[in-house]
Coordinates of N, CA and C in Angstrom, one line a residue:
M1 N -27.8 40.8 44.5 CA -26.4 41.0 43.9 C -25.5 39.9 44.4
S2 N -25.6 39.7 45.7 CA -24.7 38.7 46.3 C -24.8 37.3 45.7
A3 N -26.1 36.9 45.4 CA -26.3 35.6 44.8 C -25.8 35.6 43.3
R4 N -26.0 36.7 42.6 CA -25.5 36.8 41.3 C -24.0 36.8 41.2
Y5 N -23.4 37.5 42.2 CA -21.9 37.5 42.3 C -21.4 36.1 42.6
S6 N -22.0 35.4 43.5 CA -21.6 34.1 43.8 C -21.7 33.1 42.7
A7 N -22.8 33.3 41.9 CA -23.0 32.4 40.7 C -21.9 32.7 39.7
A8 N -21.6 34.0 39.5 CA -20.6 34.4 38.6 C -19.2 33.8 39.0
R9 N -18.9 33.9 40.3 CA -17.7 33.3 40.8 C -17.6 31.8 40.5
I10 N -18.7 31.1 40.7 CA -18.7 29.7 40.5 C -18.5 29.4 39.1
S11 N -19.2 30.2 38.2 CA -19.1 29.9 36.7 C -17.6 30.2 36.3
L12 N -17.0 31.2 36.8 CA -15.6 31.5 36.4 C -14.7 30.4 36.9
R13 N -14.9 30.0 38.2 CA -14.1 28.9 38.7 C -14.2 27.6 37.9
T14 N -15.5 27.3 37.6 CA -15.7 26.1 36.8 C -15.0 26.2 35.4
A15 N -15.2 27.4 34.8 CA -14.5 27.6 33.5 C -13.0 27.4 33.6
G16 N -12.5 28.0 34.7 CA -11.0 27.9 34.9 C -10.6 26.5 35.1
I17 N -11.4 25.7 35.9 CA -11.0 24.3 36.1 C -11.0 23.5 34.7
M18 N -12.1 23.9 33.9 CA -12.2 23.2 32.6 C -11.0 23.5 31.7
V19 N -10.6 24.8 31.8 CA -9.4 25.2 30.9 C -8.1 24.5 31.4
V20 N -7.9 24.4 32.7 CA -6.8 23.7 33.2 C -6.8 22.2 32.9
F21 N -8.0 21.7 33.0 CA -8.2 20.2 32.7 C -7.9 20.0 31.2
T22 N -8.4 20.9 30.3 CA -8.2 20.7 28.9 C -6.7 20.8 28.6
L23 N -6.0 21.8 29.2 CA -4.6 22.0 28.9 C -3.8 20.8 29.4
A24 N -4.1 20.3 30.6 CA -3.4 19.1 31.1 C -3.7 17.9 30.3
F25 N -4.9 17.7 29.8 CA -5.2 16.6 29.0 C -4.5 16.6 27.7
T26 N -4.5 17.8 27.0 CA -3.8 18.0 25.8 C -2.3 17.7 25.9
A27 N -1.7 18.2 27.0 CA -0.3 18.0 27.3 C 0.0 16.5 27.5
L28 N -0.9 15.8 28.2 CA -0.7 14.4 28.4 C -0.8 13.6 27.1
M29 N -1.8 14.0 26.3 CA -1.9 13.3 25.0 C -0.7 13.5 24.1
S30 N -0.2 14.8 24.1 CA 0.9 15.1 23.3 C 2.1 14.3 23.7
Q31 N 2.3 14.2 25.0 CA 3.4 13.5 25.6 C 3.3 12.0 25.3
T32 N 2.1 11.5 25.4 CA 1.9 10.1 25.0 C 2.2 9.8 23.6
Y33 N 1.8 10.7 22.7 CA 2.0 10.6 21.2 C 3.5 10.6 21.0
R34 N 4.3 11.5 21.6 CA 5.7 11.6 21.4 C 6.4 10.3 21.9
M35 N 5.9 9.7 23.0 CA 6.5 8.5 23.5 C 6.2 7.3 22.7
T36 N 5.0 7.2 22.1 CA 4.6 6.0 21.4 C 4.9 6.2 19.9
R37 N 5.2 7.3 19.4 CA 5.4 7.5 18.0 C 6.5 6.6 17.4
P38 N 7.7 6.5 18.1 CA 8.7 5.6 17.5 C 8.2 4.1 17.4
Q39 N 7.4 3.7 18.4 CA 6.9 2.3 18.3 C 5.9 2.2 17.1
I40 N 5.0 3.2 17.0 CA 4.1 3.2 15.9 C 4.8 3.2 14.5
E41 N 5.8 4.0 14.4 CA 6.5 4.1 13.1 C 7.3 2.8 12.8
A42 N 7.8 2.2 13.9 CA 8.6 1.0 13.7 C 7.6 -0.2 13.3
S43 N 6.4 -0.2 13.9 CA 5.4 -1.2 13.6 C 5.0 -1.0 12.1
A44 N 4.8 0.2 11.7 CA 4.4 0.5 10.3 C 5.5 0.0 9.3
Q45 N 6.8 0.3 9.7 CA 7.9 -0.2 8.9 C 8.0 -1.7 8.8
D46 N 7.7 -2.3 9.9 CA 7.8 -3.8 10.0 C 6.7 -4.4 9.1
E47 N 5.5 -3.8 9.1 CA 4.4 -4.3 8.3 C 4.7 -4.1 6.8
K48 N 5.3 -2.9 6.5 CA 5.7 -2.7 5.1 C 6.7 -3.7 4.6
M49 N 7.7 -4.0 5.4 CA 8.7 -4.9 5.0 C 8.1 -6.3 4.9
R50 N 7.1 -6.7 5.8 CA 6.5 -8.0 5.7 C 5.8 -8.1 4.3
L51 N 5.1 -7.1 3.9 CA 4.5 -7.1 2.6 C 5.5 -7.2 1.4
I52 N 6.5 -6.4 1.6 CA 7.6 -6.4 0.5 C 8.2 -7.8 0.4
N53 N 8.5 -8.4 1.6 CA 9.1 -9.8 1.6 C 8.2 -10.8 1.0
D54 N 6.9 -10.5 1.0 CA 5.9 -11.5 0.3 C 6.1 -11.4 -1.2
V55 N 6.5 -10.3 -1.7 CA 6.6 -10.2 -3.2 C 8.0 -10.2 -3.7
L56 N 9.0 -10.0 -2.7 CA 10.4 -10.0 -3.1 C 11.2 -10.7 -2.0
P57 N 11.6 -12.0 -2.2 CA 12.3 -12.7 -1.1 C 13.6 -12.0 -0.7
P58 N 13.8 -11.9 0.6 CA 15.0 -11.2 1.1 C 16.3 -11.6 0.5
G59 N 16.5 -12.8 0.1 CA 17.7 -13.3 -0.5 C 18.0 -12.7 -1.9
T60 N 17.1 -12.1 -2.5 CA 17.2 -11.5 -3.9 C 17.8 -10.1 -3.9
Y61 N 18.0 -9.5 -2.7 CA 18.6 -8.2 -2.6 C 19.4 -8.1 -1.3
D62 N 20.3 -7.1 -1.2 CA 21.1 -7.0 0.0 C 21.2 -5.6 0.5
N63 N 20.5 -4.6 -0.1 CA 20.5 -3.2 0.4 C 19.4 -3.0 1.4
V64 N 19.4 -1.9 2.0 CA 18.4 -1.5 3.0 C 17.2 -0.9 2.1
L65 N 16.3 -1.8 1.8 CA 15.3 -1.5 0.7 C 14.5 -0.2 1.0
L66 N 14.0 0.0 2.2 CA 13.2 1.1 2.5 C 13.9 2.4 2.5
D67 N 15.3 2.4 2.5 CA 16.1 3.6 2.4 C 16.5 3.9 1.0
D68 N 16.2 3.0 0.0 CA 16.6 3.2 -1.4 C 15.3 3.4 -2.2
F69 N 14.9 4.6 -2.4 CA 13.6 4.8 -3.1 C 13.6 6.1 -3.9
V70 N 12.7 6.2 -4.8 CA 12.4 7.4 -5.6 C 11.0 7.7 -5.5
T71 N 10.6 9.0 -5.4 CA 9.2 9.4 -5.3 C 8.7 9.7 -6.7
V72 N 7.6 9.2 -7.0 CA 7.0 9.6 -8.3 C 5.7 10.5 -8.1
G73 N 5.5 11.4 -9.0 CA 4.3 12.3 -8.9 C 3.1 11.5 -9.3
P74 N 2.0 12.2 -9.5 CA 0.8 11.5 -9.9 C 1.1 10.7 -11.2
T75 N 0.8 9.4 -11.1 CA 1.1 8.5 -12.2 C -0.1 7.6 -12.5
P76 N -0.9 8.0 -13.5 CA -2.1 7.3 -13.9 C -1.8 5.8 -14.2
Q77 N -0.6 5.5 -14.8 CA -0.3 4.1 -15.1 C -0.2 3.2 -13.9
L78 N 0.1 3.8 -12.8 CA 0.2 3.1 -11.5 C -1.1 3.3 -10.7
G79 N -2.0 4.1 -11.2 CA -3.2 4.4 -10.4 C -3.0 5.3 -9.3
L80 N -1.9 6.1 -9.3 CA -1.5 7.0 -8.2 C -2.0 8.4 -8.5
D81 N -3.0 8.8 -7.8 CA -3.5 10.2 -8.0 C -2.6 11.2 -7.4
R82 N -2.0 10.8 -6.3 CA -1.1 11.8 -5.5 C 0.3 11.4 -5.5
G83 N 0.7 10.4 -6.4 CA 2.1 9.9 -6.4 C 2.3 8.9 -5.4
G84 N 3.5 8.4 -5.3 CA 3.9 7.3 -4.4 C 5.4 7.1 -4.5
R85 N 5.8 5.9 -4.0 CA 7.2 5.6 -3.9 C 7.5 4.3 -4.7
V86 N 8.7 4.3 -5.3 CA 9.2 3.1 -5.9 C 10.5 2.7 -5.2
Y87 N 10.5 1.5 -4.6 CA 11.7 1.1 -3.9 C 12.6 0.3 -4.8
R88 N 13.9 0.5 -4.6 CA 14.9 -0.1 -5.6 C 15.7 -1.2 -4.9
A89 N 15.6 -2.4 -5.2 CA 16.3 -3.5 -4.7 C 17.6 -3.7 -5.5
R90 N 18.7 -3.9 -4.7 CA 20.0 -4.1 -5.4 C 20.7 -5.3 -4.7
L91 N 21.5 -6.0 -5.5 CA 22.3 -7.1 -5.0 C 23.7 -6.9 -5.4
A92 N 24.6 -6.8 -4.4 CA 26.0 -6.5 -4.7 C 26.1 -5.2 -5.5
G93 N 25.2 -4.2 -5.2 CA 25.3 -2.9 -5.9 C 24.6 -2.9 -7.2
A94 N 24.3 -4.0 -7.8 CA 23.6 -4.0 -9.1 C 22.1 -4.0 -9.0
P95 N 21.4 -3.4 -9.9 CA 19.9 -3.4 -9.8 C 19.4 -4.8 -9.8
A96 N 18.4 -5.1 -9.0 CA 17.8 -6.4 -8.9 C 16.3 -6.4 -9.1
A97 N 15.6 -5.4 -8.6 CA 14.1 -5.4 -8.8 C 13.6 -4.0 -8.3
L98 N 12.4 -3.7 -8.8 CA 11.7 -2.5 -8.4 C 10.4 -3.0 -7.6
V99 N 10.1 -2.3 -6.5 CA 8.9 -2.6 -5.8 C 8.1 -1.3 -5.8
L100 N 6.9 -1.4 -6.5 CA 6.1 -0.3 -6.7 C 4.8 -0.2 -5.9
E101 N 4.5 1.0 -5.4 CA 3.2 1.2 -4.8 C 2.3 1.5 -6.0
A102 N 1.1 0.9 -6.0 CA 0.2 1.0 -7.1 C -1.2 0.9 -6.6
A103 N -2.2 1.2 -7.4 CA -3.6 1.1 -7.0 C -4.5 0.7 -8.2
A104 N -5.5 -0.1 -8.0 CA -6.5 -0.4 -8.9 C -7.7 0.5 -8.6
P105 N -8.0 1.5 -9.4 CA -9.1 2.5 -9.1 C -10.5 1.9 -9.2
D106 N -10.6 0.8 -9.9 CA -11.9 0.3 -10.3 C -12.4 -1.0 -9.6
G107 N -12.0 -1.1 -8.3 CA -12.5 -2.3 -7.6 C -14.0 -2.2 -7.4
Y108 N -14.6 -3.3 -7.0 CA -16.1 -3.3 -6.8 C -16.6 -2.3 -5.8
A109 N -15.8 -2.2 -4.7 CA -16.1 -1.3 -3.6 C -15.2 -0.1 -3.5
G110 N -14.5 0.2 -4.5 CA -13.5 1.3 -4.5 C -12.1 0.9 -4.8
K111 N -11.2 1.8 -4.5 CA -9.8 1.6 -4.8 C -9.2 0.5 -4.1
I112 N -8.3 -0.3 -4.8 CA -7.6 -1.4 -4.2 C -6.1 -1.0 -4.2
Q113 N -5.5 -0.9 -3.1 CA -4.1 -0.6 -3.0 C -3.2 -1.8 -3.1
L114 N -2.1 -1.7 -3.8 CA -1.2 -2.8 -4.1 C 0.2 -2.5 -3.9
V115 N 1.0 -3.5 -3.7 CA 2.5 -3.4 -3.8 C 2.9 -4.5 -4.8
I116 N 3.7 -4.2 -5.7 CA 4.1 -5.0 -6.8 C 5.6 -5.0 -7.1
A117 N 6.2 -6.2 -7.1 CA 7.6 -6.3 -7.4 C 7.9 -6.8 -8.8
V118 N 8.8 -6.1 -9.5 CA 9.2 -6.5 -10.8 C 10.7 -6.6 -10.9
G119 N 11.2 -7.7 -11.3 CA 12.7 -7.9 -11.4 C 13.2 -7.2 -12.6
T120 N 14.5 -7.1 -12.6 CA 15.2 -6.5 -13.8 C 15.1 -7.4 -15.0
D121 N 14.7 -8.6 -14.8 CA 14.5 -9.5 -16.0 C 13.0 -9.3 -16.5
G122 N 12.3 -8.4 -15.9 CA 10.9 -8.1 -16.4 C 9.9 -9.1 -15.8
R123 N 10.2 -9.9 -14.9 CA 9.3 -10.9 -14.3 C 8.7 -10.4 -13.0
L124 N 7.5 -10.7 -12.7 CA 6.9 -10.3 -11.4 C 7.4 -11.1 -10.3
G125 N 7.9 -10.4 -9.2 CA 8.2 -11.2 -8.0 C 7.0 -11.6 -7.3
G126 N 6.0 -10.8 -7.4 CA 4.7 -11.1 -6.7 C 3.9 -9.8 -6.6
V127 N 2.6 -10.0 -6.2 CA 1.7 -8.9 -6.0 C 0.9 -9.1 -4.7
R128 N 0.7 -8.1 -3.9 CA 0.0 -8.1 -2.7 C -1.0 -6.9 -2.6
V129 N -2.1 -7.2 -2.0 CA -3.1 -6.2 -1.7 C -2.8 -5.6 -0.4
T130 N -2.6 -4.3 -0.3 CA -2.3 -3.7 1.0 C -3.6 -3.1 1.7
S131 N -4.6 -2.7 0.9 CA -5.8 -2.3 1.5 C -6.9 -2.4 0.4
H132 N -8.2 -2.7 0.9 CA -9.3 -2.8 0.0 C -10.6 -2.7 0.8
K133 N -11.7 -2.6 0.1 CA -13.0 -2.6 0.7 C -13.9 -3.6 -0.1
E134 N -13.3 -4.6 -0.7 CA -14.1 -5.6 -1.4 C -15.0 -6.4 -0.5
T135 N -16.1 -7.0 -1.1 CA -17.1 -7.7 -0.3 C -16.5 -8.9 0.5
P136 N -16.6 -8.9 1.8 CA -16.1 -10.1 2.6 C -16.8 -11.4 2.1
G137 N -15.9 -12.4 2.0 CA -16.5 -13.7 1.6 C -16.7 -13.8 0.1
L138 N -16.5 -12.7 -0.7 CA -16.8 -12.8 -2.1 C -15.6 -12.2 -2.9
G139 N -15.4 -10.9 -2.9 CA -14.3 -10.3 -3.7 C -13.1 -10.2 -2.9
D140 N -13.1 -10.5 -1.6 CA -11.9 -10.2 -0.8 C -10.9 -11.4 -1.0
Y141 N -11.1 -12.3 -1.9 CA -10.1 -13.4 -2.1 C -8.9 -12.8 -2.8
I142 N -8.9 -11.6 -3.3 CA -7.7 -11.0 -3.8 C -6.6 -10.8 -2.8
D143 N -7.0 -10.8 -1.5 CA -6.1 -10.7 -0.4 C -5.8 -12.2 0.1
P144 N -4.6 -12.6 0.0 CA -4.3 -14.0 0.3 C -4.7 -14.4 1.8
K145 N -4.7 -13.4 2.7 CA -5.1 -13.7 4.0 C -6.6 -14.0 4.1
K146 N -7.4 -13.6 3.2 CA -8.8 -13.9 3.1 C -9.2 -15.0 2.2
D147 N -8.3 -15.3 1.3 CA -8.5 -16.4 0.3 C -8.7 -17.7 1.0
R148 N -9.7 -18.4 0.7 CA -10.0 -19.7 1.4 C -9.1 -20.8 0.8
N149 N -8.6 -20.6 -0.4 CA -7.6 -21.6 -1.0 C -6.2 -21.2 -0.5
K150 N -5.8 -21.7 0.6 CA -4.5 -21.4 1.2 C -3.4 -22.0 0.5
S151 N -3.6 -23.2 -0.2 CA -2.5 -23.9 -0.9 C -2.2 -23.2 -2.2
Q152 N -3.2 -22.6 -2.8 CA -3.0 -21.9 -4.1 C -3.8 -20.6 -4.2
P153 N -3.4 -19.6 -3.4 CA -4.1 -18.4 -3.4 C -4.2 -17.8 -4.8
W154 N -5.3 -17.1 -5.0 CA -5.6 -16.6 -6.4 C -4.5 -15.6 -6.8
I155 N -4.0 -14.8 -5.9 CA -3.0 -13.8 -6.3 C -1.6 -14.4 -6.6
G156 N -1.4 -15.6 -6.3 CA -0.1 -16.2 -6.6 C 0.1 -16.5 -8.1
Q157 N -1.0 -16.4 -8.9 CA -0.8 -16.7 -10.3 C 0.1 -15.7 -11.0
F158 N 0.3 -14.5 -10.4 CA 1.1 -13.5 -11.1 C 2.6 -13.7 -11.0
T159 N 3.0 -14.5 -9.9 CA 4.4 -14.6 -9.7 C 5.2 -15.3 -10.8
G160 N 6.3 -14.6 -11.3 CA 7.1 -15.2 -12.4 C 6.6 -14.8 -13.7
V161 N 5.5 -14.1 -13.9 CA 4.9 -13.8 -15.2 C 5.6 -12.5 -15.7
S162 N 5.8 -12.4 -17.0 CA 6.4 -11.2 -17.6 C 5.6 -10.8 -18.8
L163 N 5.9 -9.7 -19.4 CA 5.2 -9.2 -20.6 C 5.6 -10.1 -21.8
G164 N 6.7 -10.8 -21.7 CA 7.0 -11.8 -22.7 C 6.1 -13.0 -22.7
D165 N 5.6 -13.3 -21.5 CA 4.7 -14.4 -21.4 C 3.3 -14.0 -21.7
V166 N 2.9 -12.9 -21.3 CA 1.5 -12.4 -21.5 C 1.6 -11.0 -22.1
A167 N 1.2 -10.8 -23.3 CA 1.2 -9.5 -23.9 C 0.2 -8.6 -23.2
P168 N 0.5 -7.2 -23.3 CA -0.4 -6.3 -22.6 C -1.9 -6.4 -22.8
A169 N -2.2 -6.8 -24.1 CA -3.6 -6.9 -24.4 C -4.3 -8.1 -23.8
Q170 N -3.5 -9.0 -23.2 CA -4.0 -10.2 -22.6 C -4.1 -10.2 -21.1
W171 N -3.8 -9.0 -20.5 CA -3.9 -8.9 -19.1 C -5.3 -8.7 -18.7
K172 N -6.1 -9.8 -18.8 CA -7.5 -9.8 -18.5 C -7.9 -11.1 -17.9
V173 N -9.1 -11.2 -17.3 CA -9.6 -12.4 -16.9 C -10.0 -13.3 -18.1
K174 N -10.0 -14.6 -17.9 CA -10.3 -15.5 -19.0 C -11.7 -15.2 -19.6
R175 N -12.6 -14.7 -18.8 CA -13.9 -14.4 -19.2 C -13.9 -13.3 -20.3
D176 N -12.9 -12.4 -20.2 CA -12.7 -11.3 -21.2 C -11.7 -11.7 -22.2
D177 N -11.5 -13.0 -22.5 CA -10.5 -13.4 -23.4 C -9.1 -13.2 -23.0
G178 N -8.8 -13.1 -21.7 CA -7.5 -12.9 -21.2 C -7.0 -14.3 -20.7
V179 N -5.9 -14.3 -19.9 CA -5.3 -15.5 -19.5 C -5.4 -15.8 -18.0
F180 N -5.9 -14.9 -17.2 CA -5.9 -15.0 -15.8 C -7.2 -15.5 -15.2
G181 N -7.1 -16.4 -14.2 CA -8.2 -16.9 -13.6 C -8.9 -16.0 -12.7
Y182 N -10.1 -16.3 -12.3 CA -10.9 -15.5 -11.4 C -11.9 -16.4 -10.6
R183 N -12.6 -15.9 -9.7 CA -13.6 -16.6 -8.9 C -15.0 -16.2 -9.4
V184 N -15.8 -17.2 -9.6 CA -17.1 -16.9 -10.1 C -17.9 -16.0 -9.0
G185 N -18.5 -15.0 -9.5 CA -19.3 -14.1 -8.6 C -18.5 -12.9 -8.2
A186 N -17.2 -12.8 -8.5 CA -16.4 -11.7 -8.1 C -15.4 -11.3 -9.2
T187 N -16.0 -11.2 -10.4 CA -15.1 -10.9 -11.5 C -14.5 -9.5 -11.4
I188 N -15.3 -8.5 -10.9 CA -14.8 -7.1 -10.9 C -13.6 -6.9 -10.1
S189 N -13.5 -7.6 -9.0 CA -12.3 -7.5 -8.1 C -11.1 -8.0 -8.8
A190 N -11.2 -9.2 -9.4 CA -10.1 -9.8 -10.1 C -9.7 -8.9 -11.3
R191 N -10.7 -8.5 -12.0 CA -10.4 -7.7 -13.2 C -9.6 -6.4 -12.9
A192 N -10.0 -5.8 -11.8 CA -9.3 -4.6 -11.3 C -7.8 -4.8 -11.0
V193 N -7.6 -5.9 -10.2 CA -6.2 -6.2 -9.8 C -5.4 -6.6 -11.1
I194 N -5.9 -7.4 -11.9 CA -5.2 -7.8 -13.1 C -4.8 -6.6 -14.0
N195 N -5.8 -5.8 -14.3 CA -5.5 -4.6 -15.1 C -4.4 -3.7 -14.5
A196 N -4.5 -3.5 -13.2 CA -3.5 -2.7 -12.5 C -2.1 -3.3 -12.5
T197 N -2.1 -4.6 -12.4 CA -0.8 -5.3 -12.4 C -0.2 -5.2 -13.8
G198 N -1.0 -5.4 -14.8 CA -0.5 -5.3 -16.2 C 0.1 -3.9 -16.5
R199 N -0.6 -2.9 -16.0 CA -0.1 -1.5 -16.2 C 1.2 -1.3 -15.5
A200 N 1.2 -1.8 -14.2 CA 2.4 -1.6 -13.4 C 3.7 -2.3 -14.0
I201 N 3.5 -3.5 -14.4 CA 4.7 -4.2 -15.0 C 5.2 -3.5 -16.3
E202 N 4.2 -3.0 -17.0 CA 4.6 -2.3 -18.3 C 5.4 -1.0 -17.9
Y203 N 4.9 -0.3 -16.8 CA 5.5 0.9 -16.4 C 6.9 0.6 -15.9
A204 N 7.1 -0.4 -15.1 CA 8.4 -0.8 -14.5 C 9.4 -1.1 -15.6
T205 N 8.9 -1.9 -16.6 CA 9.8 -2.3 -17.6 C 10.2 -1.2 -18.5
T206 N 9.3 -0.3 -18.8 CA 9.6 0.9 -19.6 C 10.5 1.9 -18.9
N207 N 10.3 2.1 -17.6 CA 11.0 3.2 -16.9 C 12.1 2.6 -16.0
R208 N 12.5 1.4 -16.1 CA 13.4 0.8 -15.2 C 14.7 1.5 -15.1
D209 N 15.4 1.9 -16.2 CA 16.7 2.5 -16.2 C 16.6 3.9 -15.5
T210 N 15.5 4.6 -15.9 CA 15.3 6.0 -15.3 C 15.1 5.9 -13.8
L211 N 14.3 4.9 -13.3 CA 14.0 4.8 -11.9 C 15.3 4.4 -11.1
F212 N 16.1 3.5 -11.7 CA 17.3 3.1 -11.0 C 18.4 4.2 -11.0
A213 N 18.4 5.1 -12.0 CA 19.4 6.1 -12.1 C 19.0 7.4 -11.3
A214 N 17.8 7.5 -10.9 CA 17.4 8.7 -10.2 C 18.1 8.8 -8.8
P215 N 18.4 10.0 -8.3 CA 19.0 10.2 -7.0 C 18.1 9.6 -5.9
N216 N 18.8 9.0 -4.9 CA 18.1 8.4 -3.8 C 17.2 9.5 -3.1
G217 N 15.9 9.1 -2.9 CA 15.0 10.1 -2.3 C 14.5 11.2 -3.2
G218 N 15.0 11.1 -4.5 CA 14.6 12.2 -5.5 C 13.2 12.0 -6.0
R219 N 12.7 12.9 -6.8 CA 11.4 12.8 -7.3 C 11.5 12.9 -8.9
I220 N 10.7 12.1 -9.5 CA 10.6 12.1 -11.0 C 9.2 12.2 -11.4

């Protein structure tokens, strides 16, 4: 009995120590998260602004862009299954451009996330890939950081293009009788980004007035 009693006491004491350790560790992790959360959020905001500045030069607007947005629900034209945000750039209070979150659902290795800027004149400010799983060294040239042609990255061909320059039916790779270039051996990646960009510029042009008129932070 004494041996069993001692074993039970040891087991209870060990369990108690583990509970205390778990509670202490959880509290420590929670405190660490609370302390680092502002830095993490600030870093995420900085990265988002870096991408936005790549597609929309800072001198073209003067409002606090990340604070001026409208939320859209599921929007097939933008490839957004769960919705997303459209940021509104203004200059001296007047509409200047829309910056859209979008996605190409048909990449070679899955969905390709994009950020696309469209000016009020209907021209693309630029396009950037925010995340993808395309094949390294092959289809990942859609991301200018991975594109080996640093002087003329593939994705730069969209800058300044409008629907007046390229009709919706021509937003294709040249191989498909469209007007946009691609890299041999990775047509699917290029095709996906081109199709998504064409749909996004059409969406922005068609819904521009509604998007700018919507209440800040509202949902349409």
